[in-house]
GROMACS .gro file of C-alpha atoms in nm:
model
  227
    1MET     CA    1   0.000   0.000   0.000
    2VAL     CA    2   0.283   0.242   0.084
    3GLN     CA    3   0.451   0.178  -0.251
    4TRP     CA    4   0.125   0.229  -0.437
    5LYS     CA    5   0.046   0.555  -0.256
    6TRP     CA    6   0.395   0.709  -0.276
    7PRO     CA    7   0.556   0.544  -0.581
    8ASP     CA    8   0.809   0.823  -0.634
    9SER     CA    9   0.963   0.819  -0.287
   10HIS     CA   10   0.888   0.462  -0.174
   11GLY     CA   11   0.844   0.274  -0.503
   12GLU     CA   12   1.023  -0.033  -0.632
   13GLN     CA   13   1.310   0.179  -0.759
   14ALA     CA   14   1.398   0.270  -0.400
   15TYR     CA   15   1.274  -0.014  -0.177
   16VAL     CA   16   1.244  -0.391  -0.217
   17VAL     CA   17   0.984  -0.564   0.000
   18MET     CA   18   1.121  -0.903   0.107
   19LEU     CA   19   0.958  -1.201   0.271
   20GLY     CA   20   1.149  -1.317   0.579
   21GLY     CA   21   1.379  -1.603   0.481
   22LEU     CA   22   1.359  -1.764   0.825
   23HIS     CA   23   0.981  -1.789   0.810
   24ILE     CA   24   0.993  -1.906   0.449
   25GLU     CA   25   1.211  -2.199   0.554
   26MET     CA   26   0.975  -2.282   0.841
   27ALA     CA   27   0.676  -2.266   0.606
   28LEU     CA   28   0.847  -2.492   0.352
   29TRP     CA   29   0.925  -2.758   0.612
   30SER     CA   30   0.570  -2.728   0.744
   31VAL     CA   31   0.411  -2.778   0.402
   32LEU     CA   32   0.643  -3.073   0.342
   33GLY     CA   33   0.526  -3.207   0.678
   34ASP     CA   34   0.167  -3.194   0.551
   35LEU     CA   35   0.274  -3.409   0.258
   36LEU     CA   36   0.453  -3.655   0.488
   37ASP     CA   37   0.172  -3.679   0.744
   38GLY     CA   38   0.047  -4.038   0.757
   39SER     CA   39   0.330  -4.171   0.541
   40GLY     CA   40   0.511  -4.352   0.822
   41TRP     CA   41   0.797  -4.101   0.817
   42THR     CA   42   0.774  -4.019   1.189
   43VAL     CA   43   0.763  -4.390   1.277
   44ALA     CA   44   1.074  -4.453   1.066
   45LEU     CA   45   1.259  -4.169   1.240
   46THR     CA   46   1.163  -4.309   1.580
   47GLU     CA   47   1.265  -4.666   1.495
   48ALA     CA   48   1.596  -4.541   1.354
   49ASP     CA   49   1.664  -4.354   1.682
   50VAL     CA   50   1.680  -4.020   1.501
   51ALA     CA   51   1.426  -3.875   1.746
   52SER     CA   52   1.172  -3.979   2.006
   53SER     CA   53   0.813  -4.030   1.890
   54GLY     CA   54   0.693  -3.696   2.028
   55VAL     CA   55   0.980  -3.500   1.876
   56ALA     CA   56   0.938  -3.681   1.542
   57VAL     CA   57   0.572  -3.578   1.527
   58SER     CA   58   0.673  -3.216   1.595
   59PHE     CA   59   0.883  -3.223   1.276
   60LEU     CA   60   0.560  -3.227   1.074
   61LYS     CA   61   0.485  -2.871   1.189
   62ALA     CA   62   0.848  -2.755   1.205
   63SER     CA   63   0.806  -2.666   1.572
   64HIS     CA   64   1.184  -2.659   1.622
   65LEU     CA   65   1.356  -2.539   1.306
   66THR     CA   66   1.707  -2.679   1.359
   67ARG     CA   67   1.584  -3.024   1.462
   68THR     CA   68   1.337  -3.033   1.174
   69ARG     CA   69   1.605  -2.936   0.923
   70HIS     CA   70   1.836  -3.208   1.058
   71ALA     CA   71   1.561  -3.470   1.029
   72HIS     CA   72   1.503  -3.379   0.665
   73GLN     CA   73   1.877  -3.383   0.594
   74VAL     CA   74   1.900  -3.734   0.738
   75THR     CA   75   1.594  -3.838   0.536
   76ALA     CA   76   1.731  -3.697   0.210
   77LEU     CA   77   2.068  -3.867   0.259
   78THR     CA   78   1.900  -4.197   0.345
   79LEU     CA   79   1.664  -4.189   0.046
   80HIS     CA   80   1.950  -4.104  -0.189
   81LYS     CA   81   2.164  -4.389  -0.053
   82LEU     CA   82   1.876  -4.638  -0.074
   83GLN     CA   83   1.815  -4.542  -0.436
   84ARG     CA   84   2.182  -4.579  -0.527
   85ASP     CA   85   2.211  -4.912  -0.345
   86ALA     CA   86   1.904  -5.046  -0.525
   87PHE     CA   87   2.036  -4.928  -0.862
   88SER     CA   88   2.376  -5.089  -0.802
   89GLN     CA   89   2.202  -5.426  -0.762
   90CYS     CA   90   2.020  -5.388  -1.094
   91VAL     CA   91   2.224  -5.499  -1.396
   92ASP     CA   92   1.958  -5.447  -1.664
   93GLU     CA   93   1.936  -5.067  -1.680
   94ALA     CA   94   2.184  -4.858  -1.877
   95SER     CA   95   2.165  -4.546  -1.660
   96PHE     CA   96   2.034  -4.435  -1.322
   97SER     CA   97   1.780  -4.196  -1.476
   98THR     CA   98   1.635  -4.474  -1.696
   99TRP     CA   99   1.611  -4.707  -1.397
  100GLU     CA  100   1.454  -4.434  -1.183
  101GLU     CA  101   1.188  -4.345  -1.441
  102ALA     CA  102   1.096  -4.711  -1.484
  103ARG     CA  103   1.053  -4.760  -1.108
  104LYS     CA  104   0.840  -4.446  -1.076
  105ARG     CA  105   0.602  -4.573  -1.345
  106ILE     CA  106   0.535  -4.909  -1.180
  107ARG     CA  107   0.584  -4.844  -0.807
  108PRO     CA  108   0.372  -4.571  -0.640
  109THR     CA  109   0.570  -4.595  -0.315
  110PHE     CA  110   0.896  -4.536  -0.499
  111LEU     CA  111   0.738  -4.238  -0.677
  112PHE     CA  112   0.617  -4.086  -0.348
  113TRP     CA  113   0.954  -4.105  -0.176
  114ASP     CA  114   1.132  -3.981  -0.487
  115VAL     CA  115   0.905  -3.674  -0.482
  116ILE     CA  116   0.989  -3.624  -0.114
  117LEU     CA  117   1.361  -3.646  -0.192
  118GLN     CA  118   1.332  -3.389  -0.472
  119LEU     CA  119   1.134  -3.147  -0.254
  120GLU     CA  120   1.372  -3.183   0.041
  121THR     CA  121   1.662  -3.114  -0.194
  122LEU     CA  122   1.492  -2.798  -0.321
  123VAL     CA  123   1.433  -2.668   0.033
  124LEU     CA  124   1.796  -2.738   0.119
  125LEU     CA  125   1.894  -2.542  -0.194
  126VAL     CA  126   1.695  -2.245  -0.060
  127ILE     CA  127   1.895  -2.269   0.263
  128ARG     CA  128   2.219  -2.297   0.067
  129ALA     CA  129   2.122  -1.987  -0.132
  130HIS     CA  130   2.079  -1.800   0.197
  131ARG     CA  131   2.405  -1.922   0.347
  132GLN     CA  132   2.612  -1.853   0.033
  133ARG     CA  133   2.420  -1.544  -0.085
  134ILE     CA  134   2.333  -1.699  -0.423
  135PHE     CA  135   2.041  -1.488  -0.540
  136ASN     CA  136   1.958  -1.671  -0.865
  137LEU     CA  137   1.959  -2.010  -0.691
  138TYR     CA  138   1.711  -1.877  -0.435
  139VAL     CA  139   1.470  -1.751  -0.702
  140GLU     CA  140   1.489  -2.072  -0.908
  141ALA     CA  141   1.440  -2.304  -0.608
  142MET     CA  142   1.150  -2.097  -0.474
  143GLU     CA  143   0.978  -2.104  -0.813
  144GLU     CA  144   0.986  -2.484  -0.801
  145LEU     CA  145   0.846  -2.495  -0.446
  146ILE     CA  146   0.564  -2.239  -0.461
  147PRO     CA  147   0.314  -2.487  -0.618
  148LEU     CA  148   0.335  -2.684  -0.291
  149PHE     CA  149   0.169  -2.396  -0.105
  150PHE     CA  150  -0.122  -2.406  -0.350
  151ALA     CA  151  -0.152  -2.786  -0.350
  152LEU     CA  152  -0.161  -2.814   0.029
  153ASP     CA  153  -0.376  -2.508   0.094
  154HIS     CA  154  -0.126  -2.276   0.260
  155VAL     CA  155  -0.320  -1.976   0.134
  156ASN     CA  156  -0.111  -1.687   0.266
  157TYR     CA  157   0.222  -1.821   0.145
  158ALA     CA  158   0.067  -1.929  -0.186
  159ARG     CA  159  -0.045  -1.570  -0.240
  160TRP     CA  160   0.250  -1.373  -0.108
  161ALA     CA  161   0.537  -1.601  -0.208
  162SER     CA  162   0.417  -1.575  -0.567
  163ILE     CA  163   0.422  -1.195  -0.545
  164HIS     CA  164   0.761  -1.214  -0.374
  165ILE     CA  165   0.914  -1.406  -0.665
  166ARG     CA  166   0.747  -1.173  -0.914
  167ASP     CA  167   0.911  -0.878  -0.735
  168LEU     CA  168   1.253  -1.043  -0.737
  169LYS     CA  169   1.229  -1.119  -1.109
  170SER     CA  170   1.123  -0.760  -1.186
  171LEU     CA  171   1.393  -0.573  -0.995
  172PRO     CA  172   1.543  -0.256  -1.143
  173ASP     CA  173   1.877  -0.328  -1.308
  174ASN     CA  174   2.084  -0.153  -1.042
  175ILE     CA  175   1.920  -0.345  -0.756
  176ALA     CA  176   1.931  -0.676  -0.945
  177LYS     CA  177   2.306  -0.636  -0.998
  178GLU     CA  178   2.351  -0.548  -0.630
  179PHE     CA  179   2.169  -0.865  -0.526
  180GLN     CA  180   2.337  -1.094  -0.778
  181ASN     CA  181   2.693  -0.963  -0.758
  182GLU     CA  182   2.721  -0.835  -0.401
  183GLY     CA  183   2.471  -1.061  -0.225
  184HIS     CA  184   2.308  -0.770  -0.042
  185TRP     CA  185   1.968  -0.942  -0.032
  186ILE     CA  186   2.097  -1.136   0.268
  187LEU     CA  187   2.309  -1.053   0.575
  188SER     CA  188   2.653  -1.174   0.683
  189LYS     CA  189   2.734  -1.102   1.047
  190THR     CA  190   3.076  -1.266   1.021
  191SER     CA  191   3.333  -1.334   0.750
  192ASN     CA  192   3.292  -1.711   0.791
  193ARG     CA  193   3.192  -1.913   0.488
  194PHE     CA  194   2.838  -2.051   0.464
  195SER     CA  195   2.721  -1.822   0.745
  196ALA     CA  196   2.493  -1.564   0.581
  197ILE     CA  197   2.139  -1.545   0.723
  198PRO     CA  198   1.810  -1.376   0.626
  199PHE     CA  199   1.740  -1.032   0.768
  200ASN     CA  200   1.450  -1.144   0.985
  201GLN     CA  201   1.667  -1.413   1.144
  202ALA     CA  202   1.931  -1.152   1.227
  203HIS     CA  203   1.654  -0.930   1.364
  204LYS     CA  204   1.537  -1.207   1.597
  205GLN     CA  205   1.893  -1.260   1.719
  206GLU     CA  206   1.927  -0.890   1.799
  207ASN     CA  207   1.590  -0.891   1.977
  208LYS     CA  208   1.710  -1.177   2.195
  209ILE     CA  209   2.015  -0.972   2.296
  210ALA     CA  210   1.803  -0.663   2.365
  211LYS     CA  211   1.560  -0.851   2.586
  212SER     CA  212   1.842  -0.965   2.817
  213ALA     CA  213   1.788  -1.193   3.114
  214GLY     CA  214   1.521  -0.975   3.273
  215GLY     CA  215   1.312  -0.930   2.959
  216ALA     CA  216   1.228  -0.622   2.754
  217VAL     CA  217   0.964  -0.483   2.990
  218GLY     CA  218   1.089  -0.166   3.151
  219LEU     CA  219   1.411  -0.168   2.949
  220THR     CA  220   1.374   0.199   2.855
  221GLU     CA  221   1.360   0.294   3.221
  222ASN     CA  222   1.679   0.108   3.308
  223SER     CA  223   1.977   0.343   3.280
  224VAL     CA  224   2.222   0.052   3.300
  225ALA     CA  225   2.077  -0.102   2.983
  226PHE     CA  226   2.177   0.204   2.780
  227ARG     CA  227   2.544   0.196   2.879
   0.00000   0.00000   0.00000
């Protein structure tokens, strides 16, 4: 609304409205959890001692982001290894892609878990794009994932993530070059590799510092807090 009302001073030439990368990741794991609900995924994680039953169920809603991400990383690695092991035992197929396509046509369970592997890989590519400040990778991976929000009825993200990608693909040339070449669409708090984070994640980290042990209530009245 602000950009529509004051396009000269606050338009797309001057400001880029971004969705928070931290919440995008949480939403992507949550929508993937909807797809996995009832598949036996949480039971498999429990039986493999990846997590307790209660924690495994919480992964479906991405209640704890780091734990949920780790569970999906373990799942993706396991599915990839199982596929490769199965292919290595098959002597009839000329290539992995030919073997994979044949299995997907005749085995619905194989098709389902292959879809899960592809989607998990795409979400991990979004995270990689954040960590390494790769703007084009972020846009391409998000374009592949947005249909999930529509398919599983995540209305708000279906609507606004689509607009978000439209905005990023319609950037003025000077801003597009800044994002692509300098990586200024994301924040690096240190010079360490693979450590860049979305702005809203950095904001939450700063809020945690500001709140301190006693909380944020009355902070403005505490002279010590301003030293």
